[in-house]
Coordinates of C-alpha atoms and ligand atoms in Angstrom, one line a residue:
X398 CA 0.0 0.0 0.0
X399 CA 1.5 3.3 -1.1
X400 CA 0.6 6.4 0.9
X401 CA 2.7 8.7 -1.2
X402 CA 1.0 9.2 -4.5
X403 CA 0.2 11.8 -7.1
X404 CA -3.2 13.6 -7.1
X405 CA -3.8 15.9 -10.1
X406 CA -0.1 16.0 -10.8
X407 CA 1.1 16.7 -7.3
X408 CA 2.5 14.2 -4.8
X409 CA 0.6 13.8 -1.6
X410 CA 1.5 12.0 1.7
X411 CA -1.9 10.7 2.8
X412 CA -4.1 13.8 2.3
X413 CA -1.3 16.4 2.8
X414 CA 0.2 18.1 -0.2
X415 CA 4.0 17.6 0.1
X416 CA 5.1 20.7 -1.6
X417 CA 3.1 22.7 0.9
X418 CA 5.0 21.0 3.7
X419 CA 8.2 21.7 1.9
X420 CA 7.3 25.4 1.7
X421 CA 6.6 25.5 5.4
X422 CA 9.4 23.3 6.8
X423 CA 12.1 24.0 4.3
X424 CA 14.1 21.3 2.6
X425 CA 15.6 18.8 3.0
X426 CA 13.5 16.8 5.4
X427 CA 12.2 13.3 6.2
X428 CA 8.5 12.8 5.9
X429 CA 6.7 9.8 7.4
X430 CA 3.1 8.5 7.0
X431 CA 1.2 7.4 10.1
X432 CA -1.2 5.3 7.9
X433 CA 1.7 3.5 6.3
X434 CA 3.2 2.6 9.7
X435 CA -0.2 1.3 10.9
X436 CA -0.7 -0.6 7.7
X437 CA 2.6 -2.4 7.9
X438 CA 2.2 -3.2 11.6
X439 CA -1.2 -4.7 11.0
X440 CA 0.0 -6.8 8.2
X441 CA 2.4 -8.6 10.5
X442 CA 0.0 -8.7 13.5
X443 CA -2.8 -10.2 11.3
X444 CA -0.5 -12.6 9.6
X445 CA 0.3 -14.4 12.9
X446 CA -3.4 -14.7 13.7
X447 CA -3.9 -16.8 16.9
X448 CA -0.2 -17.6 17.4
X449 CA 1.2 -16.2 20.7
X450 CA 3.2 -13.3 19.2
X451 CA 5.2 -10.5 20.7
X452 CA 6.1 -8.0 18.0
X453 CA 9.1 -6.0 19.1
X454 CA 9.8 -3.1 16.7
X455 CA 13.6 -2.9 16.1
X456 CA 13.9 0.8 17.0
X457 CA 17.3 1.1 15.4
X458 CA 15.5 1.5 12.1
X459 CA 13.9 4.7 13.1
X460 CA 14.2 6.0 16.7
X461 CA 12.0 9.1 16.3
X462 CA 9.7 9.3 19.4
X463 CA 6.7 10.0 17.2
X464 CA 7.4 6.9 15.1
X465 CA 8.0 4.6 18.1
X466 CA 4.9 6.0 19.8
X467 CA 2.7 5.5 16.7
X468 CA 3.8 1.8 16.7
X469 CA 3.6 1.4 20.6
X470 CA 0.0 2.8 20.5
X471 CA -0.8 0.0 18.1
X472 CA 0.6 -2.5 20.6
X473 CA 4.2 -2.9 19.5
X474 CA 7.0 -3.7 21.9
X475 CA 10.6 -2.9 21.1
X476 CA 13.9 -4.5 20.3
X477 CA 16.8 -2.4 21.5
X478 CA 20.6 -2.6 21.3
X479 CA 21.7 0.2 23.6
X480 CA 20.7 2.0 26.8
X481 CA 19.9 5.0 24.6
X482 CA 17.5 3.0 22.5
X483 CA 15.9 1.5 25.6
X484 CA 15.5 5.0 27.0
X485 CA 13.9 6.1 23.8
X486 CA 11.5 3.1 23.8
X487 CA 10.5 3.7 27.4
X488 CA 10.0 7.4 26.8
X489 CA 7.7 6.7 23.9
X490 CA 5.6 4.6 26.1
X491 CA 6.7 1.0 25.4
X492 CA 6.4 -1.0 28.7
X493 CA 9.6 -2.7 29.8
X494 CA 7.8 -6.0 29.8
X495 CA 7.6 -5.7 26.0
X496 CA 11.3 -4.8 25.4
X497 CA 14.0 -7.3 24.4
X498 CA 17.6 -6.4 24.5
X499 CA 19.8 -7.5 21.6
X500 CA 23.4 -6.5 20.7
X501 CA 26.8 -8.1 20.7
X502 CA 28.5 -6.2 23.6
X503 CA 26.1 -5.2 26.3
X504 CA 28.0 -3.4 29.0
X505 CA 27.6 -3.6 32.8
X506 CA 26.0 -0.2 32.8
X507 CA 23.5 -1.2 30.1
X508 CA 22.7 -4.5 31.8
X509 CA 22.2 -2.7 35.1
X510 CA 19.9 -0.1 33.6
X511 CA 17.8 -2.7 31.7
X512 CA 17.5 -5.0 34.8
X513 CA 16.4 -2.1 37.0
X514 CA 13.7 -1.2 34.5
X515 CA 12.4 -4.7 34.4
X516 CA 13.3 -5.7 30.9
X517 CA 11.5 -8.7 29.4
X518 CA 14.5 -10.5 28.0
X519 CA 18.2 -10.3 27.1
X520 CA 19.3 -12.0 23.9
X521 CA 22.8 -13.2 25.0
X522 CA 25.4 -13.4 22.4
X523 CA 28.5 -15.1 24.1
X524 CA 29.8 -17.0 27.0
X525 CA 31.6 -14.0 28.6
X526 CA 28.4 -11.9 28.3
X527 CA 26.5 -14.7 30.1
X528 CA 29.0 -14.7 33.0
X529 CA 28.8 -10.9 33.1
X530 CA 25.0 -10.8 33.1
X531 CA 24.9 -13.4 35.8
X532 CA 27.2 -11.3 38.0
X533 CA 25.3 -8.1 37.4
X534 CA 21.9 -9.7 38.1
X535 CA 23.1 -11.5 41.2
X536 CA 24.6 -8.2 42.6
X537 CA 21.2 -6.5 42.0
X538 CA 19.3 -9.4 43.5
X539 CA 17.5 -9.9 40.2
X540 CA 17.0 -12.7 37.7
X541 CA 17.6 -12.0 34.0
X542 CA 15.3 -13.9 31.6
X543 CA 17.6 -14.8 28.7
X544 CA 17.7 -16.4 25.3
X545 CA 20.8 -17.3 23.5
X546 CA 21.2 -15.7 20.1
X547 CA 22.1 -18.7 18.0
X548 CA 24.3 -18.3 14.9
X549 CA 22.7 -20.9 12.6
X550 CA 25.4 -20.6 9.9
X551 CA 22.9 -19.8 7.2
X552 CA 23.5 -17.5 4.3
X553 CA 20.7 -14.8 4.3
X554 CA 21.6 -14.0 0.6
X555 CA 21.6 -10.2 1.3
X556 CA 24.2 -7.5 1.1
X557 CA 27.4 -8.7 2.9
X558 CA 27.4 -5.7 5.2
X559 CA 24.0 -6.6 6.7
X560 CA 24.3 -10.4 6.7
X561 CA 24.7 -11.7 10.2
X562 CA 23.9 -15.4 10.3
X563 CA 27.0 -17.0 8.9
X564 CA 29.5 -18.7 11.1
X565 CA 32.2 -16.2 10.2
X566 CA 30.0 -13.3 11.4
X567 CA 30.5 -11.8 14.9
X568 CA 26.9 -12.5 15.9
X569 CA 25.5 -15.1 18.3
X570 CA 26.8 -18.3 19.7
X571 CA 27.7 -21.2 17.3
X572 CA 24.6 -23.4 17.0
X573 CA 26.7 -26.4 17.8
X574 CA 27.7 -24.9 21.1
X575 CA 24.2 -23.9 22.2
X576 CA 23.4 -27.1 24.1
X577 CA 26.5 -26.8 26.3
X578 CA 25.9 -23.1 26.9
X579 CA 22.4 -23.8 28.0
X580 CA 23.6 -26.3 30.5
X581 CA 26.0 -23.7 31.8
X582 CA 23.2 -21.1 32.0
X583 CA 21.1 -23.5 34.0
X584 CA 23.8 -23.5 36.7
X585 CA 24.5 -19.8 36.9
X586 CA 22.9 -17.5 39.5
X587 CA 20.7 -14.7 38.3
X588 CA 20.0 -16.3 35.0
X589 CA 16.8 -17.9 33.8
X590 CA 17.0 -19.5 30.3
X591 CA 13.6 -19.0 28.6
X592 CA 14.4 -19.6 24.9
X593 CA 16.5 -19.1 21.8
X594 CA 16.9 -16.2 19.5
X595 CA 18.4 -15.5 16.0
X596 CA 18.7 -12.8 13.5
X597 CA 20.3 -13.7 10.2
X598 CA 20.4 -10.4 8.4
X599 CA 18.4 -7.5 7.0
X600 CA 16.6 -6.9 3.6
X601 CA 16.1 -10.6 3.1
X602 CA 14.0 -11.2 0.0
X603 CA 13.5 -14.9 0.0
X604 CA 11.8 -17.2 2.6
X605 CA 14.3 -20.0 2.1
X606 CA 17.1 -18.7 4.4
X607 CA 14.6 -17.9 7.1
X608 CA 13.2 -21.4 6.8
X609 CA 16.6 -23.0 7.1
X610 CA 17.4 -21.0 10.2
X611 CA 14.0 -21.5 11.8
X612 CA 14.2 -25.2 11.2
X613 CA 17.6 -25.3 12.9
X614 CA 16.4 -23.4 15.9
X615 CA 13.3 -25.6 16.2
X616 CA 15.3 -28.8 16.4
X617 CA 17.6 -27.1 19.0
X618 CA 14.5 -26.2 21.1
X619 CA 13.4 -29.9 20.9
X620 CA 16.9 -31.0 22.0
X621 CA 17.0 -28.5 24.9
X622 CA 13.6 -29.7 26.1
X623 CA 14.8 -33.3 26.1
X624 CA 17.7 -32.1 28.2
X625 CA 15.2 -30.8 30.7
X626 CA 15.2 -27.1 29.9
X627 CA 11.9 -25.2 30.2
X628 CA 11.9 -23.4 26.8
X629 CA 8.9 -21.1 26.3
X630 CA 10.0 -18.5 23.8
X631 CA 11.6 -18.3 20.3
X632 CA 12.8 -15.0 19.0
X633 CA 13.1 -15.0 15.2
X634 CA 14.8 -11.6 14.8
X635 CA 13.9 -9.2 12.0
X636 CA 15.1 -9.1 8.4
X637 CA 12.1 -9.3 6.2
X638 CA 12.9 -7.2 3.1
X639 CA 10.8 -4.4 1.5
X640 CA 10.4 -3.6 -2.2
X641 CA 12.9 -0.9 -3.2
X642 CA 11.9 0.0 -6.8
X643 CA 13.8 -2.2 -9.1
X644 CA 13.9 -5.1 -6.7
X645 CA 12.0 -8.3 -6.8
X646 CA 8.9 -8.3 -4.5
X647 CA 10.0 -9.9 -1.2
X648 CA 7.7 -12.3 0.5
X649 CA 4.7 -10.9 2.5
X650 CA 4.3 -11.3 6.2
X651 CA 1.4 -13.7 5.4
X652 CA 3.8 -16.1 3.6
X653 CA 6.4 -15.6 6.3
X654 CA 4.0 -16.3 9.1
X655 CA 2.6 -19.4 7.3
X656 CA 6.1 -20.8 7.1
X657 CA 6.7 -20.0 10.8
X658 CA 3.5 -21.8 11.7
X659 CA 4.5 -24.8 9.6
X660 CA 8.0 -25.0 11.0
X661 CA 7.4 -24.4 14.7
X662 CA 3.8 -24.1 15.8
X663 CA 4.1 -27.5 17.5
X664 CA 6.6 -26.1 19.9
X665 CA 3.8 -23.9 21.4
X666 CA 6.3 -21.2 22.2
X667 CA 5.7 -17.5 22.4
X668 CA 7.0 -16.2 19.1
X669 CA 8.9 -12.9 19.2
X670 CA 9.7 -11.0 16.0
X671 CA 11.9 -7.9 15.7
X672 CA 11.0 -6.3 12.4
X673 CA 12.5 -2.8 11.7
X674 CA 12.7 -2.0 8.0
X675 CA 9.4 -3.7 7.1
X676 CA 7.5 -1.5 9.5
X677 CA 9.0 1.9 8.7
X678 CA 11.0 1.6 5.4
X679 CA 8.3 2.4 2.9
X680 CA 6.6 4.7 5.3
X681 CA 9.2 7.5 4.8
X682 CA 10.5 9.7 2.0
X683 CA 13.2 12.3 1.9
X684 CA 12.1 15.6 0.3
X685 CA 14.8 17.7 -1.3
X686 CA 15.1 20.6 -3.6
X687 CA 17.2 20.8 -6.8
X688 CA 19.8 23.4 -6.3
X689 CA 21.5 23.3 -9.7
X690 CA 21.2 21.3 -12.9
X691 CA 24.7 21.0 -14.2
X692 CA 25.7 19.6 -17.5
X693 CA 29.0 17.8 -17.2
X694 CA 31.1 16.6 -20.1
X695 CA 29.6 13.1 -19.9
X696 CA 26.7 13.3 -17.5
X697 CA 23.9 15.7 -16.5
X698 CA 23.8 16.2 -12.7
X699 CA 20.9 17.0 -10.6
X700 CA 22.6 18.6 -7.6
X701 CA 20.1 18.5 -4.7
X702 CA 20.2 20.0 -1.2
X703 CA 20.2 16.6 0.5
X704 CA 23.6 14.8 0.8
X705 CA 25.2 11.6 1.9
X706 CA 25.3 12.8 5.5
X707 CA 21.4 12.9 5.5
X708 CA 21.0 9.5 3.8
X709 CA 24.1 7.3 3.7
X710 CA 22.5 4.1 2.3
X711 CA 23.4 4.7 -1.4
X712 CA 27.0 5.5 -0.7
X713 CA 27.4 2.9 2.1
X714 CA 25.6 -0.1 0.6
X715 CA 25.1 1.0 -3.1
X716 CA 21.5 1.0 -2.1
X717 CA 18.8 1.8 -4.7
X718 CA 16.2 4.3 -3.8
X719 CA 13.5 5.5 -6.2
X720 CA 13.7 9.2 -7.0
X721 CA 10.7 11.1 -8.3
X722 CA 9.7 14.8 -8.7
X723 CA 6.9 16.0 -6.5
X724 CA 5.3 17.4 -9.6
X725 CA 4.2 14.8 -12.2
X726 CA 5.2 15.5 -15.7
X727 CA 4.3 14.0 -19.2
X728 CA 7.7 15.0 -20.6
X729 CA 10.1 12.3 -21.7
X730 CA 12.5 11.3 -19.0
X731 CA 16.2 12.1 -19.2
X732 CA 19.2 10.5 -17.7
X733 CA 20.5 12.2 -14.5
X734 CA 23.1 11.5 -11.9
X735 CA 21.5 12.7 -8.7
X736 CA 24.1 14.0 -6.3
X737 CA 24.5 16.0 -3.2
X738 CA 26.8 19.0 -2.4
X739 CA 29.3 17.1 -0.2
X740 CA 32.9 17.1 -1.4
X741 CA 33.1 13.3 -2.2
X742 CA 32.2 11.5 -5.3
X743 CA 30.5 9.0 -3.0
X744 CA 27.9 11.6 -2.3
X745 CA 25.7 10.2 -5.1
X746 CA 22.1 9.0 -4.7
X747 CA 21.7 7.6 -8.2
X748 CA 23.7 7.2 -11.4
X749 CA 22.2 7.3 -14.9
X750 CA 18.6 7.5 -13.6
X751 CA 15.7 8.2 -15.8
X752 CA 13.7 11.1 -14.4
X753 CA 11.4 13.6 -16.0
X754 CA 13.3 16.9 -16.7
X755 CA 13.8 19.0 -13.6
X756 CA 14.8 22.6 -12.9
X757 CA 16.6 24.4 -10.1
X758 CA 14.1 25.1 -7.2
X759 CA 11.9 22.1 -7.9
X760 CA 11.3 19.4 -5.3
X761 CA 11.8 15.7 -5.5
X762 CA 11.3 12.7 -3.2
X763 CA 13.7 10.0 -2.5
X764 CA 11.6 6.9 -1.6
X765 CA 11.7 4.2 1.0
X766 CA 14.0 5.9 3.4
X767 CA 11.9 5.5 6.6
X768 CA 14.3 2.8 7.8
X769 CA 18.0 3.5 8.4
X770 CA 17.7 7.0 7.0
X771 CA 17.5 9.7 9.7
X772 CA 19.1 7.4 12.3
X773 CA 22.3 7.0 10.2
X774 CA 22.7 10.6 9.4
X775 CA 25.5 12.9 10.6
X776 CA 26.5 16.5 10.5
X777 CA 29.4 15.9 8.2
X778 CA 30.4 19.2 6.4
X779 CA 28.6 20.9 9.4
X780 CA 25.3 20.3 7.7
X781 CA 22.6 20.4 10.4
X782 CA 20.6 17.2 10.9
X783 CA 17.5 17.5 8.8
X784 CA 14.0 17.8 10.3
X785 CA 11.6 14.8 10.5
X786 CA 7.9 15.4 9.8
X787 CA 5.0 13.1 10.5
X788 CA 1.7 13.2 8.5
X789 CA -1.6 11.9 9.6
X790 CA -4.5 12.4 7.2
X791 CA -4.2 16.1 6.1
X792 CA -2.2 17.2 9.1
X793 CA 1.5 17.3 9.5
X794 CA 3.8 17.9 12.5
X795 CA 7.5 18.5 12.8
X796 CA 8.6 15.7 15.0
X797 CA 12.3 16.7 15.1
X798 CA 13.2 20.3 14.3
X799 CA 16.2 21.4 12.4
X800 CA 18.9 22.4 14.8
X801 CA 20.5 25.8 14.6
X802 CA 24.1 26.4 13.7
X803 CA 24.6 27.6 17.3
X804 CA 23.2 24.3 18.5
X805 CA 25.8 22.4 16.5
X806 CA 28.8 24.5 17.1
X807 CA 27.8 24.9 20.8
X808 CA 28.4 21.2 21.3
X809 CA 32.2 21.8 21.1
X810 CA 34.1 23.3 23.9
X811 CA 37.5 24.9 23.9
X812 CA 40.3 23.2 25.9
X813 CA 41.2 25.4 28.9
X814 CA 44.6 26.4 27.3
X815 CA 42.8 27.7 24.2
X816 CA 40.2 29.9 25.9
X817 CA 42.7 32.0 27.9
Ligands
LIG1383 N1 17.0 -7.5 15.3 C1 18.4 -7.4 15.3 C2 19.1 -8.1 16.3 C3 19.0 -6.6 14.3 O1 20.3 -6.5 14.4 C4 18.3 -6.0 13.3 C5 18.9 -5.1 12.3 C6 16.9 -6.1 13.4 C7 16.3 -6.9 14.3 C8 16.0 -5.4 12.4 O2 16.2 -5.9 11.1 P1 15.3 -5.4 9.9 O3 13.9 -6.0 10.1 O4 15.2 -3.9 9.9 O5 15.9 -5.9 8.7 N2 21.7 -0.1 8.2 C9 21.4 -1.3 7.3 C10 20.6 -2.3 8.1 C11 21.2 -2.8 9.3 C12 20.4 -3.8 10.1 C13 21.0 -4.1 11.4 N3 20.2 -5.0 12.2 C14 20.7 -0.7 6.1 O6 20.6 0.5 5.9 O7 20.4 -1.5 5.2

């Protein structure tokens, strides 16, 4: 379902005309659709039907309070990987009993904070982390409910930088070592083993790697139960891909959930999922203005006011994002390189892209940037972080304002010997 569409030649977000928002907020900015967030969330929720499901939104994909709150109000829990993310989830109204803590190197401080808040579960990734958590929990007089994140040694067939389930990746405990580690966990104070967890990667566009991993974890649960462990939860991680224009259509939550049901419903475990991109990716666009149209010797460049510091995915992962003018046109498309103003050739959003002719001052939208867009931005080149705006029906609200230059420069302090 697309909540960003043309009406009489102008692009709308739900019932709000985007160029009006651009005039009011100034470009560049991120724009999210509430209806799209709800639609994506409900797709997952409905797909699992009567299965015991805890959907924990992987807040790393988009940590804006307004986004987390929109999903939390629908019933979502949260998957967090840092104290900061946990604080954001709590502040947005996610109860601690719906928060799971993932991440390869949880510190003593983070464990302490999460335990004091009453976190639902830690997904433990190594033996040293298990010992550390046991010590922290014991000292606090608390018990940590844990799963082990299992590395199933499965190829997720996605971009190498976001593939996490192969044995050479840093994530999780080797699946062959899980049984032994569970036996150890059963003996440690402050630890209560409740299940297993995995996450094999992101932007996965086929069911087969998921199924291979879920089959492996299912038989591990069976073995652990035979060993006498009380296993009541399975956390399947996130990773379901979204359509970026030009990609194959990834499987839908309905197909994903059917497979989960087939593979593991007999376990009667609570199923936890941690989707990030699927919930927010297609719910966001980046609105930018053309600064100059420059004819190079070989290429024509659309130089826009957004840059790699605002959206790093194209330069970091060679990611494809659709780019469309806010004003629809019947003119024949021309080939552009869409680039930002930063002093690196990597500051390129698209190469040789067919777009209808654009002029300086006109607006365009970069699509499917709701996930891993704003959260990965920086102030490189002392470019202020760009605003985030949320639309609901015909209303819009700035949900993160543009900082001033004083805000940015004021973060630095002179060393004492420089201020004399
Ligand atoms: N759970 C864990 C433990 C994760 O590490 C991740 C993402 C998720 C859930 C959510 O995965 P998703 O459903 O969003 O695929 N910056 C990269 C993506 C990094 C994903 C990291 N982990 C990108 O822009 O493509």
